[in-house]
Each structure stands twice: as C-alpha cells, then as structure tokens.
Amino acid sequence: MFKKILASIGVGAAKVDTVLQTEHLHPGQRFSAEIIITGGDVEQEISGLELSLMTKVKVEGENGDYFVNHVIDKWKIIDKCTVAPGEEKRIPFEARLHSETPITEIHTGLNQSSVWLATGLNIDMALDPTDKDPIYVYPNEAVRTFMQAMERIGFNLVKSDVERGYLTAPSFHSTSGCYQELEFRPISQSVFGIREVELSFVPELHKTHVLIELDRAFRQDGYVDLTIEHDQVNLSKICDQLERLLN
C-alpha cells in the first residue's frame, strides 16, 4: 500500500520516454519514434498515452506580451493498458510533422521559436509524467531561398517568434492556430523607404505561401502575399519579385 501511495505522487511510478529516429526535421516531413513505457514499483493502470507537437506562442496581455505553450498537433497512441512493476513496453510510432511547424534552425540575433514533442502518460490516481523532446526544424527549399533573397536585396533577419492566431489571404488559410513571424530590417534605412518587413510562411505539399507585412516610413502597414511552387524555386526570380513588391 505504501508503494502505491508513493507512486500516486510520482515516486516509483511508471515512466515514459520517446526516442526519435532523428530530431532534425523539415515541416511536413515524416518521422519515426519509439515510445518506451517503463513500469515502476507497483502495477499501474494507464488510461491514455498521447504525443503532442508543441511550440511557444506570443500573446498580448494587459501588462505586455508573454509566451504560452501551444499544441500544433496531437496523436493518441493507446487508450488503456496495465503496466506491471519493472515491465517495459515499446510502442513504434510514425507520423508527419505539421506543414506549418515553426522553423527553429535560423540565424538571427533574437530567436524565440522553439518546437518539441511532449509525451503524456495518463495514470489513474497518479501524477501525469511527461517526456519532452526538442525538435530542430529546418526551412524547406522555398523558405530558405526566400530568406536568401531578402538578404540579397538588402535586409537582415533580426527576430523570430511565433504568435497565436490564423493567417488568411485570398489564396490560402493557415490551420495550426499559430504562425511564425520573421522580422527583417534594411541594412540601409533608404532601401525602398521600408523600416521593417515581417514574413510568415504557410507551406503545403507542393507550394509555399508567403504573407508579407510592410512597415513603410510615413505610411500605414501594408500586406502582400505570393505563392512559390516547389518545382519553380529560383533565387533570381524571387529577388525580382521582391523588388517589384517592395517598390
């Protein structure tokens, strides 16, 4: 009985660990993992096992901005099972990273974008042990080339964060409940009369949509959007498109 009481507060309870085949992924890429449940000191009933793709989103509050955890995607692994003392259960798992997963592997002075997998083990009459595994998310070719084009026409990436909400434009609509903003500033303040450009990407299977927010001197913010087909990614062409849009 004493061991059961200890297990109910997490001492000697069952543990969960997710082992990814690789932590380095692109949005929309398939990944494989093995979820390992290790029994504790007493037999315990598992009433659910879920895997969640998580990020931190910035929200506005009365006292300023703050960050909260946001679930991008979620998968139910099992509904119910029993774990004997010291028993080890290994569960293979495959899924696809959400296409709108924020990019974490970018070079900027202030990178506030993070992504991880959280494995939650629901144990009857006990605390909920959770395993957190960071994911390193890289831009697809279209996004990477677009960012290179911004640098080539005279802008530096200075900040990255993720905000709560949805993006809507005539040709696309985001679905994850959050969106990443990449903030660029001109190397020279005279570049196109623009003080700041914020980019948000909404990738799909064969194309990536881009929402561009322009902060011009002495003018209100404006929005433009375009779509890059993945089989037509060309740095010079994107540079030309950007120069026309920004002019």
Short mmCIF file of C-alpha atoms in Angstrom, two decimals:
data_model
loop_
_atom_site.label_atom_id
_atom_site.label_comp_id
_atom_site.label_asym_id
_atom_site.label_seq_id
_atom_site.Cartn_x
_atom_site.Cartn_y
_atom_site.Cartn_z
CA MET A 1 0.00 0.00 0.00
CA PHE A 2 2.83 2.41 0.90
CA LYS A 3 4.40 1.91 -2.55
CA LYS A 4 1.05 2.69 -4.20
CA ILE A 5 0.79 5.91 -2.22
CA LEU A 6 4.31 6.89 -3.27
CA ALA A 7 3.56 6.02 -6.91
CA SER A 8 0.47 8.24 -6.80
CA ILE A 9 2.72 11.26 -6.12
CA GLY A 10 5.29 10.21 -8.71
CA VAL A 11 7.78 8.31 -6.52
CA GLY A 12 8.47 4.91 -8.06
CA ALA A 13 5.77 5.45 -10.69
CA ALA A 14 5.83 4.36 -14.33
CA LYS A 15 7.95 6.46 -16.67
CA VAL A 16 7.62 7.32 -20.35
CA ASP A 17 10.33 8.18 -22.87
CA THR A 18 10.03 8.91 -26.59
CA VAL A 19 13.10 8.10 -28.67
CA LEU A 20 13.10 9.80 -32.07
CA GLN A 21 14.91 8.29 -35.04
CA THR A 22 16.07 11.85 -35.76
CA GLU A 23 15.38 15.20 -34.10
CA HIS A 24 16.34 17.12 -37.26
CA LEU A 25 13.30 17.59 -39.50
CA HIS A 26 11.59 19.81 -42.07
CA PRO A 27 7.94 20.92 -41.84
CA GLY A 28 5.74 18.25 -43.39
CA GLN A 29 8.42 15.54 -43.11
CA ARG A 30 7.55 12.06 -41.85
CA PHE A 31 9.28 10.92 -38.68
CA SER A 32 9.60 7.71 -36.70
CA ALA A 33 9.85 7.20 -32.97
CA GLU A 34 9.67 4.54 -30.30
CA ILE A 35 7.73 5.25 -27.12
CA ILE A 36 9.05 3.34 -24.12
CA ILE A 37 6.91 2.87 -21.01
CA THR A 38 8.82 1.51 -18.00
CA GLY A 39 6.86 0.17 -15.06
CA GLY A 40 7.56 1.48 -11.57
CA ASP A 41 7.47 -0.23 -8.20
CA VAL A 42 3.79 -1.22 -8.39
CA GLU A 43 1.32 -2.28 -11.05
CA GLN A 44 -0.42 0.74 -12.58
CA GLU A 45 -3.31 1.31 -14.96
CA ILE A 46 -2.52 3.52 -17.95
CA SER A 47 -5.69 5.31 -19.05
CA GLY A 48 -4.15 7.07 -22.05
CA LEU A 49 -0.94 7.90 -23.88
CA GLU A 50 -0.70 10.96 -26.14
CA LEU A 51 2.05 12.59 -28.16
CA SER A 52 1.78 16.35 -28.79
CA LEU A 53 3.71 18.62 -31.13
CA MET A 54 4.28 21.82 -29.15
CA THR A 55 5.59 25.35 -29.55
CA LYS A 56 5.55 28.59 -27.56
CA VAL A 57 3.30 31.37 -28.87
CA LYS A 58 3.39 35.06 -28.01
CA VAL A 59 0.15 36.58 -26.77
CA GLU A 60 -0.70 40.13 -25.80
CA GLY A 61 -1.69 40.86 -22.21
CA GLU A 62 -2.61 43.94 -20.23
CA ASN A 63 0.89 44.06 -18.77
CA GLY A 64 2.69 43.29 -22.02
CA ASP A 65 3.46 40.29 -24.19
CA TYR A 66 4.04 36.84 -22.72
CA PHE A 67 4.51 33.28 -24.01
CA VAL A 68 2.28 30.22 -23.53
CA ASN A 69 2.53 26.63 -24.76
CA HIS A 70 0.53 25.80 -27.88
CA VAL A 71 -0.42 22.38 -29.29
CA ILE A 72 0.19 22.30 -33.05
CA ASP A 73 -0.82 18.67 -33.48
CA LYS A 74 -1.71 15.70 -31.28
CA TRP A 75 -1.77 11.92 -31.66
CA LYS A 76 -3.43 9.35 -29.39
CA ILE A 77 -1.10 6.36 -29.05
CA ILE A 78 -3.06 4.00 -26.76
CA ASP A 79 -6.32 4.17 -24.81
CA LYS A 80 -5.74 1.81 -21.90
CA CYS A 81 -3.27 -0.79 -20.66
CA THR A 82 -1.70 -2.17 -17.48
CA VAL A 83 2.00 -1.84 -16.69
CA ALA A 84 3.46 -4.39 -14.28
CA PRO A 85 6.29 -3.49 -11.89
CA GLY A 86 9.52 -3.15 -13.86
CA GLU A 87 7.81 -4.06 -17.15
CA GLU A 88 8.98 -2.34 -20.34
CA LYS A 89 6.57 -1.66 -23.18
CA ARG A 90 7.93 -0.43 -26.53
CA ILE A 91 5.48 1.18 -28.96
CA PRO A 92 6.61 2.09 -32.51
CA PHE A 93 5.12 5.28 -33.88
CA GLU A 94 5.16 7.11 -37.23
CA ALA A 95 3.59 10.43 -38.17
CA ARG A 96 4.13 13.53 -40.28
CA LEU A 97 5.30 16.85 -38.85
CA HIS A 98 2.63 19.50 -39.39
CA SER A 99 3.41 21.51 -42.53
CA GLU A 100 3.09 24.76 -40.54
CA THR A 101 5.55 23.73 -37.82
CA PRO A 102 7.69 26.81 -36.98
CA ILE A 103 11.31 26.85 -38.11
CA THR A 104 13.81 26.78 -35.27
CA GLU A 105 17.15 26.49 -37.10
CA ILE A 106 17.64 30.03 -38.36
CA HIS A 107 20.40 32.57 -37.82
CA THR A 108 19.12 35.68 -36.09
CA GLY A 109 20.03 37.77 -33.09
CA LEU A 110 16.75 37.00 -31.28
CA ASN A 111 15.27 33.58 -31.99
CA GLN A 112 12.20 32.97 -29.81
CA SER A 113 10.95 29.99 -31.83
CA SER A 114 11.06 26.53 -30.24
CA VAL A 115 9.39 23.19 -31.02
CA TRP A 116 9.23 19.96 -29.05
CA LEU A 117 7.33 16.70 -28.69
CA ALA A 118 5.58 16.12 -25.34
CA THR A 119 4.61 12.56 -24.42
CA GLY A 120 1.89 12.44 -21.77
CA LEU A 121 1.22 9.25 -19.82
CA ASN A 122 -2.16 9.32 -18.04
CA ILE A 123 -2.01 7.12 -14.96
CA ASP A 124 -5.07 6.52 -12.80
CA MET A 125 -4.72 8.09 -9.34
CA ALA A 126 -1.26 9.46 -10.09
CA LEU A 127 0.59 12.48 -11.40
CA ASP A 128 0.95 12.74 -15.19
CA PRO A 129 4.57 12.02 -16.14
CA THR A 130 5.56 13.89 -19.29
CA ASP A 131 8.59 13.46 -21.53
CA LYS A 132 9.78 16.47 -23.57
CA ASP A 133 11.98 16.06 -26.65
CA PRO A 134 13.22 19.09 -28.61
CA ILE A 135 12.79 19.12 -32.40
CA TYR A 136 15.21 21.02 -34.64
CA VAL A 137 13.15 22.29 -37.59
CA TYR A 138 14.82 23.48 -40.80
CA PRO A 139 13.26 25.56 -43.60
CA ASN A 140 12.22 23.89 -46.83
CA GLU A 141 13.95 24.94 -50.06
CA ALA A 142 11.35 27.59 -50.92
CA VAL A 143 11.56 29.26 -47.49
CA ARG A 144 15.35 29.06 -47.40
CA THR A 145 15.64 30.60 -50.87
CA PHE A 146 13.15 33.35 -49.99
CA MET A 147 15.19 34.27 -46.91
CA GLN A 148 18.35 34.33 -49.03
CA ALA A 149 16.59 36.67 -51.47
CA MET A 150 15.72 39.06 -48.63
CA GLU A 151 19.39 39.23 -47.67
CA ARG A 152 20.46 39.70 -51.28
CA ILE A 153 18.21 42.76 -51.75
CA GLY A 154 19.49 44.38 -48.57
CA PHE A 155 17.64 43.07 -45.49
CA ASN A 156 18.86 41.35 -42.33
CA LEU A 157 16.86 38.89 -40.24
CA VAL A 158 16.75 40.33 -36.70
CA LYS A 159 14.00 38.40 -34.88
CA SER A 160 11.85 35.28 -35.00
CA ASP A 161 8.84 34.39 -32.86
CA VAL A 162 5.55 32.52 -33.07
CA GLU A 163 2.17 34.17 -32.48
CA ARG A 164 -1.27 32.79 -31.73
CA GLY A 165 -3.87 33.02 -34.50
CA TYR A 166 -4.57 32.22 -38.13
CA LEU A 167 -3.38 33.75 -41.39
CA THR A 168 -5.87 34.36 -44.18
CA ALA A 169 -5.25 35.61 -47.71
CA PRO A 170 -7.18 35.24 -50.98
CA SER A 171 -5.22 32.10 -51.94
CA PHE A 172 -4.62 30.37 -48.60
CA HIS A 173 -5.69 29.93 -44.98
CA SER A 174 -3.49 28.58 -42.18
CA THR A 175 -4.75 25.76 -39.94
CA SER A 176 -2.35 25.27 -37.00
CA GLY A 177 -3.66 28.07 -34.77
CA CYS A 178 -0.27 29.78 -34.73
CA TYR A 179 2.07 31.42 -37.21
CA GLN A 180 5.73 32.32 -37.23
CA GLU A 181 6.91 35.86 -37.92
CA LEU A 182 10.39 36.53 -39.27
CA GLU A 183 11.32 40.19 -38.83
CA PHE A 184 13.71 41.73 -41.37
CA ARG A 185 15.16 45.22 -41.29
CA PRO A 186 17.03 47.05 -44.06
CA ILE A 187 20.78 47.32 -43.87
CA SER A 188 20.33 50.87 -45.16
CA GLN A 189 17.28 52.83 -43.99
CA SER A 190 16.81 54.10 -47.53
CA VAL A 191 16.07 50.67 -49.01
CA PHE A 192 12.64 51.08 -50.68
CA GLY A 193 11.65 53.52 -47.87
CA ILE A 194 10.85 50.49 -45.70
CA ARG A 195 11.58 50.29 -41.98
CA GLU A 196 10.64 46.66 -41.44
CA VAL A 197 9.38 43.56 -43.26
CA GLU A 198 7.70 40.65 -41.47
CA LEU A 199 7.39 37.33 -43.28
CA SER A 200 5.09 34.42 -42.45
CA PHE A 201 5.19 31.17 -44.40
CA VAL A 202 2.36 28.68 -44.88
CA PRO A 203 3.83 25.60 -46.60
CA GLU A 204 1.75 22.99 -48.38
CA LEU A 205 2.81 19.78 -50.11
CA HIS A 206 3.78 21.28 -53.47
CA LYS A 207 3.91 25.01 -52.74
CA THR A 208 4.60 27.56 -50.02
CA HIS A 209 2.52 30.68 -49.43
CA VAL A 210 4.15 33.84 -48.10
CA LEU A 211 2.39 36.68 -46.29
CA ILE A 212 4.49 39.87 -46.26
CA GLU A 213 3.79 42.74 -43.88
CA LEU A 214 5.44 46.04 -44.87
CA ASP A 215 6.19 48.86 -42.46
CA ARG A 216 6.97 51.92 -44.58
CA ALA A 217 8.06 55.34 -43.34
CA PHE A 218 5.13 57.80 -43.09
CA ARG A 219 2.64 55.19 -44.35
CA GLN A 220 0.37 52.59 -42.77
CA ASP A 221 1.40 48.96 -42.69
CA GLY A 222 0.51 47.05 -45.82
CA TYR A 223 0.18 43.37 -46.70
CA VAL A 224 1.03 41.48 -49.87
CA ASP A 225 1.15 37.75 -50.50
CA LEU A 226 2.59 35.41 -53.07
CA THR A 227 2.96 31.69 -53.67
CA ILE A 228 6.12 29.75 -54.55
CA GLU A 229 5.67 26.48 -56.43
CA HIS A 230 8.19 23.97 -55.11
CA ASP A 231 9.26 22.88 -58.61
CA GLN A 232 9.95 26.51 -59.62
CA VAL A 233 12.19 27.77 -56.81
CA ASN A 234 14.68 30.25 -58.26
CA LEU A 235 16.70 32.78 -56.26
CA SER A 236 16.99 35.40 -59.02
CA LYS A 237 13.28 35.17 -59.82
CA ILE A 238 12.32 35.62 -56.15
CA CYS A 239 14.68 38.62 -55.86
CA ASP A 240 12.95 40.22 -58.86
CA GLN A 241 9.51 39.52 -57.35
CA LEU A 242 10.51 41.04 -54.03
CA GLU A 243 11.96 44.18 -55.58
CA ARG A 244 8.74 44.74 -57.53
CA LEU A 245 6.60 44.16 -54.43
CA LEU A 246 8.67 46.37 -52.19
CA ASN A 247 8.78 49.19 -54.71
#
